[in-house]
Amino acid sequence: MTRGLAGAAAAVALVAVVGWATAAPPPAAAPPAPAATKVDEQIAHDVASQLRCVVCQSLSVADSPSETASQMRAIIRDRLAAGDSPEQVRAYFVEKYGDWILLSPPKSGFTLLVWVLPFVGLGIGLVLVAVVVRRWSRAPRAATPSQLDPAVRERIRRELSEMDKS
Amino acid sequence: MSTSRLRWVIPAAVVPVLVLLAYGFRTDPREIPSPLLGRPAAAFSLTTFAGTPVSLEGLRGKVVMLNFWASWCVPACYEEAPALERTWRAYKDKGVMVVGVDIQDKEEAARQFLARFGHSFPNAPDPTGRVSVDYGVYGVPETFFIDRTGRVRFKQVGALTDEIARSHLDVLLKEPS
């Protein structure tokens, strides 16, 4: 039973860690709005990397070689050049495609769960590990060998003394 | 002993995972709900393959069926093409406008597509992809039904059929402008 519990604790901890690893890293802090005209390629790239390429599986607009993604990158650059802030450009795509377009789900509403649950899982896992470790540290007392049958003890004593004689 | 008290922990840990999986495997990861339904349709202004301008602004007061397609979209765009033309012919005198927007395409291939199906409604290329992003298009074919007041009311993802077009258009035509 203790082994089963330890296994469960390990599984919960593993789920927590995997859950955390699969959640996308938090987006970089939004850089300040550019002074229009000249577009900062780094800012354009930052925005593109937060958007999901609509024709790909799990690729950002920045990473996808598809024509759709390159058109979306051009739209991002044009909007930045027109004076939109990176936040406004993101909002434009969310308005058209919904939150689905964001690679990192928003930290509010239902999708807040995605950000919070891994830590909850990790907490539960740590508590379970603590419980199991405490039990293990008390284990030796329970593991002391039981009293030998007096008859067996007597037989061992006799046979040992016979060995000594021979 | 506390082991028996903690025996519920394992099933308790398994249940939420099973519930999550049961929910997750029932949803289609490719299905994207459009946030545009009920909202004003984005204005567009394009030039058709025939060289005439077509804009949403110029179609105010009409029910608009806006179809996004591409010549490389096999087979869905080829399946729906005859239904589009049939719908256009059946509804053009009833206050409906059908507009095709060709995305991510080569002009020559697109012209061959139009010739093959004899499309007689306006079709225009969207060379920059602006219009398709404005409509949140993520694949072809997608068809948007815009009411007389210029709002997106229905969205069809995948091949359109006569029945689907008819059911949406009849609803929108009954509404006052």
PDB file of N, CA and C in Angstrom, chain A residues 1-2 4-5 8 12 15 52 54-55 57 67-68 71-72 74-75 78-79 92-98 100 110 128 131 135, chain B residues 1-3 6-7 9-10 13 29-30 32-36 39 42 104-105 126-130 132-138:
ATOM      1  N   MET A   1       0.832  -1.213   0.000  1.00  0.00           N
ATOM      2  CA  MET A   1       0.000   0.000   0.000  1.00  0.00           C
ATOM      3  C   MET A   1       0.858   1.251   0.000  1.00  0.00           C
ATOM      4  N   THR A   2       1.923   1.215   0.810  1.00  0.00           N
ATOM      5  CA  THR A   2       2.790   2.388   0.854  1.00  0.00           C
ATOM      6  C   THR A   2       3.431   2.629  -0.500  1.00  0.00           C
ATOM      7  N   GLY A   4       2.179   1.781  -3.357  1.00  0.00           N
ATOM      8  CA  GLY A   4       1.141   2.303  -4.238  1.00  0.00           C
ATOM      9  C   GLY A   4       0.970   3.791  -4.032  1.00  0.00           C
ATOM     10  N   LEU A   5       1.001   4.185  -2.766  1.00  0.00           N
ATOM     11  CA  LEU A   5       0.836   5.611  -2.444  1.00  0.00           C
ATOM     12  C   LEU A   5       1.988   6.430  -3.014  1.00  0.00           C
ATOM     13  N   ALA A   8       1.482   6.863  -6.573  1.00  0.00           N
ATOM     14  CA  ALA A   8       0.463   7.870  -6.863  1.00  0.00           C
ATOM     15  C   ALA A   8       1.043   9.267  -6.699  1.00  0.00           C
ATOM     16  N   VAL A  12       1.269  12.078  -9.558  1.00  0.00           N
ATOM     17  CA  VAL A  12       0.682  13.414  -9.455  1.00  0.00           C
ATOM     18  C   VAL A  12       1.748  14.468  -9.725  1.00  0.00           C
ATOM     19  N   VAL A  15       2.484  14.506 -13.401  1.00  0.00           N
ATOM     20  CA  VAL A  15       1.428  15.192 -14.145  1.00  0.00           C
ATOM     21  C   VAL A  15       1.599  16.696 -14.000  1.00  0.00           C
ATOM     22  N   ARG A  52      -0.885  32.248 -33.210  1.00  0.00           N
ATOM     23  CA  ARG A  52      -0.885  30.915 -33.771  1.00  0.00           C
ATOM     24  C   ARG A  52      -1.065  31.002 -35.281  1.00  0.00           C
ATOM     25  N   VAL A  54      -2.593  30.055 -38.496  1.00  0.00           N
ATOM     26  CA  VAL A  54      -3.928  29.455 -38.616  1.00  0.00           C
ATOM     27  C   VAL A  54      -3.962  28.202 -39.474  1.00  0.00           C
ATOM     28  N   VAL A  55      -2.970  27.998 -40.324  1.00  0.00           N
ATOM     29  CA  VAL A  55      -3.009  26.818 -41.183  1.00  0.00           C
ATOM     30  C   VAL A  55      -2.058  25.720 -40.708  1.00  0.00           C
ATOM     31  N   GLN A  57      -0.199  23.282 -37.364  1.00  0.00           N
ATOM     32  CA  GLN A  57      -0.466  22.676 -36.076  1.00  0.00           C
ATOM     33  C   GLN A  57       0.626  23.165 -35.126  1.00  0.00           C
ATOM     34  N   GLU A  67       2.518  30.600 -46.549  1.00  0.00           N
ATOM     35  CA  GLU A  67       2.194  31.883 -47.174  1.00  0.00           C
ATOM     36  C   GLU A  67       1.233  32.684 -46.295  1.00  0.00           C
ATOM     37  N   THR A  68       0.292  31.973 -45.673  1.00  0.00           N
ATOM     38  CA  THR A  68      -0.651  32.654 -44.781  1.00  0.00           C
ATOM     39  C   THR A  68       0.101  33.368 -43.665  1.00  0.00           C
ATOM     40  N   GLN A  71       1.813  36.424 -44.873  1.00  0.00           N
ATOM     41  CA  GLN A  71       0.856  37.526 -45.047  1.00  0.00           C
ATOM     42  C   GLN A  71       0.476  38.123 -43.697  1.00  0.00           C
ATOM     43  N   MET A  72       0.340  37.268 -42.703  1.00  0.00           N
ATOM     44  CA  MET A  72       0.002  37.771 -41.372  1.00  0.00           C
ATOM     45  C   MET A  72       1.156  38.602 -40.803  1.00  0.00           C
ATOM     46  N   ALA A  74       3.134  40.372 -42.585  1.00  0.00           N
ATOM     47  CA  ALA A  74       3.060  41.658 -43.286  1.00  0.00           C
ATOM     48  C   ALA A  74       1.978  42.542 -42.665  1.00  0.00           C
ATOM     49  N   ILE A  75       0.871  41.937 -42.290  1.00  0.00           N
ATOM     50  CA  ILE A  75      -0.214  42.706 -41.663  1.00  0.00           C
ATOM     51  C   ILE A  75       0.258  43.262 -40.319  1.00  0.00           C
ATOM     52  N   ASP A  78       2.514  46.183 -41.033  1.00  0.00           N
ATOM     53  CA  ASP A  78       1.748  47.352 -41.502  1.00  0.00           C
ATOM     54  C   ASP A  78       1.030  48.045 -40.358  1.00  0.00           C
ATOM     55  N   ARG A  79       0.467  47.241 -39.468  1.00  0.00           N
ATOM     56  CA  ARG A  79      -0.281  47.844 -38.362  1.00  0.00           C
ATOM     57  C   ARG A  79       0.664  48.554 -37.393  1.00  0.00           C
ATOM     58  N   TYR A  92      -6.334  43.042 -32.435  1.00  0.00           N
ATOM     59  CA  TYR A  92      -6.957  42.941 -33.759  1.00  0.00           C
ATOM     60  C   TYR A  92      -7.141  41.468 -34.143  1.00  0.00           C
ATOM     61  N   PHE A  93      -6.089  40.677 -33.963  1.00  0.00           N
ATOM     62  CA  PHE A  93      -6.192  39.261 -34.334  1.00  0.00           C
ATOM     63  C   PHE A  93      -7.164  38.512 -33.419  1.00  0.00           C
ATOM     64  N   VAL A  94      -7.180  38.866 -32.139  1.00  0.00           N
ATOM     65  CA  VAL A  94      -8.117  38.217 -31.216  1.00  0.00           C
ATOM     66  C   VAL A  94      -9.554  38.555 -31.608  1.00  0.00           C
ATOM     67  N   GLU A  95      -9.769  39.801 -32.055  1.00  0.00           N
ATOM     68  CA  GLU A  95     -11.106  40.225 -32.468  1.00  0.00           C
ATOM     69  C   GLU A  95     -11.595  39.383 -33.640  1.00  0.00           C
ATOM     70  N   LYS A  96     -10.670  39.008 -34.535  1.00  0.00           N
ATOM     71  CA  LYS A  96     -11.059  38.262 -35.728  1.00  0.00           C
ATOM     72  C   LYS A  96     -11.129  36.761 -35.489  1.00  0.00           C
ATOM     73  N   TYR A  97     -10.198  36.245 -34.699  1.00  0.00           N
ATOM     74  CA  TYR A  97     -10.104  34.786 -34.550  1.00  0.00           C
ATOM     75  C   TYR A  97     -10.487  34.294 -33.157  1.00  0.00           C
ATOM     76  N   GLY A  98     -10.657  35.213 -32.210  1.00  0.00           N
ATOM     77  CA  GLY A  98     -10.919  34.783 -30.843  1.00  0.00           C
ATOM     78  C   GLY A  98      -9.616  34.463 -30.118  1.00  0.00           C
ATOM     79  N   TRP A 100      -8.396  31.841 -29.502  1.00  0.00           N
ATOM     80  CA  TRP A 100      -7.755  30.697 -30.147  1.00  0.00           C
ATOM     81  C   TRP A 100      -6.443  31.093 -30.812  1.00  0.00           C
ATOM     82  N   PHE A 110     -11.852  31.145 -17.846  1.00  0.00           N
ATOM     83  CA  PHE A 110     -11.673  29.699 -17.802  1.00  0.00           C
ATOM     84  C   PHE A 110     -10.225  29.297 -18.040  1.00  0.00           C
ATOM     85  N   LEU A 128       1.736  14.989  -0.836  1.00  0.00           N
ATOM     86  CA  LEU A 128       1.723  13.526  -0.842  1.00  0.00           C
ATOM     87  C   LEU A 128       3.119  12.971  -0.591  1.00  0.00           C
ATOM     88  N   VAL A 131       3.937  13.273   3.025  1.00  0.00           N
ATOM     89  CA  VAL A 131       3.238  12.261   3.831  1.00  0.00           C
ATOM     90  C   VAL A 131       3.944  10.917   3.713  1.00  0.00           C
ATOM     91  N   ARG A 135       6.022   8.627   6.536  1.00  0.00           N
ATOM     92  CA  ARG A 135       5.688   7.250   6.863  1.00  0.00           C
ATOM     93  C   ARG A 135       6.918   6.361   6.767  1.00  0.00           C
TER      94      ARG A 135
ATOM     95  N   MET B   1      -5.118   2.187  10.770  1.00  0.00           N
ATOM     96  CA  MET B   1      -3.875   2.715  10.198  1.00  0.00           C
ATOM     97  C   MET B   1      -4.191   3.768   9.141  1.00  0.00           C
ATOM     98  N   SER B   2      -3.302   4.749   8.967  1.00  0.00           N
ATOM     99  CA  SER B   2      -3.613   5.881   8.091  1.00  0.00           C
ATOM    100  C   SER B   2      -3.580   5.490   6.616  1.00  0.00           C
ATOM    101  N   THR B   3      -2.960   4.332   6.303  1.00  0.00           N
ATOM    102  CA  THR B   3      -2.943   3.896   4.912  1.00  0.00           C
ATOM    103  C   THR B   3      -4.363   3.749   4.385  1.00  0.00           C
ATOM    104  N   LEU B   6      -5.950   6.961   3.596  1.00  0.00           N
ATOM    105  CA  LEU B   6      -5.434   7.607   2.387  1.00  0.00           C
ATOM    106  C   LEU B   6      -5.732   6.803   1.118  1.00  0.00           C
ATOM    107  N   ARG B   7      -6.479   5.705   1.299  1.00  0.00           N
ATOM    108  CA  ARG B   7      -6.702   4.827   0.149  1.00  0.00           C
ATOM    109  C   ARG B   7      -7.497   5.536  -0.951  1.00  0.00           C
ATOM    110  N   VAL B   9      -7.056   8.395  -2.053  1.00  0.00           N
ATOM    111  CA  VAL B   9      -6.266   9.384  -2.790  1.00  0.00           C
ATOM    112  C   VAL B   9      -6.059   8.963  -4.246  1.00  0.00           C
ATOM    113  N   ILE B  10      -5.805   7.652  -4.466  1.00  0.00           N
ATOM    114  CA  ILE B  10      -5.506   7.206  -5.831  1.00  0.00           C
ATOM    115  C   ILE B  10      -6.708   7.379  -6.761  1.00  0.00           C
ATOM    116  N   ALA B  13      -7.309  10.960  -7.462  1.00  0.00           N
ATOM    117  CA  ALA B  13      -6.379  11.596  -8.391  1.00  0.00           C
ATOM    118  C   ALA B  13      -6.689  11.194  -9.827  1.00  0.00           C
ATOM    119  N   PRO B  29     -10.325  19.644 -32.106  1.00  0.00           N
ATOM    120  CA  PRO B  29      -9.309  20.688 -31.946  1.00  0.00           C
ATOM    121  C   PRO B  29      -9.242  21.629 -33.143  1.00  0.00           C
ATOM    122  N   ARG B  30      -9.794  21.200 -34.288  1.00  0.00           N
ATOM    123  CA  ARG B  30      -9.742  22.051 -35.475  1.00  0.00           C
ATOM    124  C   ARG B  30     -10.948  22.975 -35.583  1.00  0.00           C
ATOM    125  N   ILE B  32     -12.980  26.001 -34.745  1.00  0.00           N
ATOM    126  CA  ILE B  32     -12.709  27.297 -34.147  1.00  0.00           C
ATOM    127  C   ILE B  32     -13.991  28.117 -34.174  1.00  0.00           C
ATOM    128  N   PRO B  33     -14.544  28.427 -33.027  1.00  0.00           N
ATOM    129  CA  PRO B  33     -15.758  29.239 -33.040  1.00  0.00           C
ATOM    130  C   PRO B  33     -15.434  30.645 -33.525  1.00  0.00           C
ATOM    131  N   SER B  34     -16.240  31.159 -34.451  1.00  0.00           N
ATOM    132  CA  SER B  34     -15.956  32.497 -34.959  1.00  0.00           C
ATOM    133  C   SER B  34     -16.507  33.541 -34.009  1.00  0.00           C
ATOM    134  N   PRO B  35     -15.663  34.491 -33.602  1.00  0.00           N
ATOM    135  CA  PRO B  35     -16.169  35.563 -32.744  1.00  0.00           C
ATOM    136  C   PRO B  35     -16.910  36.616 -33.561  1.00  0.00           C
ATOM    137  N   LEU B  36     -17.006  36.413 -34.883  1.00  0.00           N
ATOM    138  CA  LEU B  36     -17.566  37.465 -35.737  1.00  0.00           C
ATOM    139  C   LEU B  36     -19.088  37.421 -35.840  1.00  0.00           C
ATOM    140  N   ARG B  39     -21.603  40.334 -35.431  1.00  0.00           N
ATOM    141  CA  ARG B  39     -20.873  41.604 -35.451  1.00  0.00           C
ATOM    142  C   ARG B  39     -20.870  42.177 -36.871  1.00  0.00           C
ATOM    143  N   ALA B  42     -16.503  43.054 -41.727  1.00  0.00           N
ATOM    144  CA  ALA B  42     -15.408  43.969 -42.070  1.00  0.00           C
ATOM    145  C   ALA B  42     -15.588  44.476 -43.502  1.00  0.00           C
ATOM    146  N   GLN B 104      -4.630  32.996 -51.381  1.00  0.00           N
ATOM    147  CA  GLN B 104      -3.381  32.219 -51.464  1.00  0.00           C
ATOM    148  C   GLN B 104      -3.287  31.450 -52.774  1.00  0.00           C
ATOM    149  N   ASP B 105      -3.542  32.125 -53.858  1.00  0.00           N
ATOM    150  CA  ASP B 105      -3.667  31.396 -55.115  1.00  0.00           C
ATOM    151  C   ASP B 105      -2.791  31.995 -56.210  1.00  0.00           C
ATOM    152  N   ASP B 126      -7.479  38.027 -53.283  1.00  0.00           N
ATOM    153  CA  ASP B 126      -7.115  38.786 -52.070  1.00  0.00           C
ATOM    154  C   ASP B 126      -5.605  38.642 -51.911  1.00  0.00           C
ATOM    155  N   PRO B 127      -4.833  39.344 -52.751  1.00  0.00           N
ATOM    156  CA  PRO B 127      -3.388  39.064 -52.831  1.00  0.00           C
ATOM    157  C   PRO B 127      -2.636  39.288 -51.519  1.00  0.00           C
ATOM    158  N   THR B 128      -3.095  40.204 -50.672  1.00  0.00           N
ATOM    159  CA  THR B 128      -2.356  40.465 -49.433  1.00  0.00           C
ATOM    160  C   THR B 128      -2.887  39.639 -48.260  1.00  0.00           C
ATOM    161  N   GLY B 129      -4.024  38.992 -48.440  1.00  0.00           N
ATOM    162  CA  GLY B 129      -4.601  38.222 -47.342  1.00  0.00           C
ATOM    163  C   GLY B 129      -5.333  39.085 -46.323  1.00  0.00           C
ATOM    164  N   ARG B 130      -5.434  40.394 -46.586  1.00  0.00           N
ATOM    165  CA  ARG B 130      -6.089  41.297 -45.618  1.00  0.00           C
ATOM    166  C   ARG B 130      -7.540  40.890 -45.355  1.00  0.00           C
ATOM    167  N   SER B 132      -9.063  38.016 -45.858  1.00  0.00           N
ATOM    168  CA  SER B 132      -9.256  36.738 -45.174  1.00  0.00           C
ATOM    169  C   SER B 132      -8.936  36.840 -43.685  1.00  0.00           C
ATOM    170  N   VAL B 133      -7.957  37.646 -43.320  1.00  0.00           N
ATOM    171  CA  VAL B 133      -7.678  37.837 -41.888  1.00  0.00           C
ATOM    172  C   VAL B 133      -8.792  38.654 -41.233  1.00  0.00           C
ATOM    173  N   ASP B 134      -9.298  39.663 -41.962  1.00  0.00           N
ATOM    174  CA  ASP B 134     -10.406  40.453 -41.419  1.00  0.00           C
ATOM    175  C   ASP B 134     -11.626  39.581 -41.111  1.00  0.00           C
ATOM    176  N   TYR B 135     -11.766  38.488 -41.855  1.00  0.00           N
ATOM    177  CA  TYR B 135     -12.897  37.594 -41.622  1.00  0.00           C
ATOM    178  C   TYR B 135     -12.493  36.369 -40.799  1.00  0.00           C
ATOM    179  N   GLY B 136     -11.281  36.378 -40.284  1.00  0.00           N
ATOM    180  CA  GLY B 136     -10.857  35.268 -39.438  1.00  0.00           C
ATOM    181  C   GLY B 136     -10.863  33.936 -40.166  1.00  0.00           C
ATOM    182  N   VAL B 137     -10.545  33.970 -41.455  1.00  0.00           N
ATOM    183  CA  VAL B 137     -10.541  32.737 -42.244  1.00  0.00           C
ATOM    184  C   VAL B 137      -9.296  31.933 -41.904  1.00  0.00           C
ATOM    185  N   TYR B 138      -9.454  30.661 -41.619  1.00  0.00           N
ATOM    186  CA  TYR B 138      -8.262  29.851 -41.368  1.00  0.00           C
ATOM    187  C   TYR B 138      -8.100  28.728 -42.367  1.00  0.00           C
TER     188      TYR B 138
END
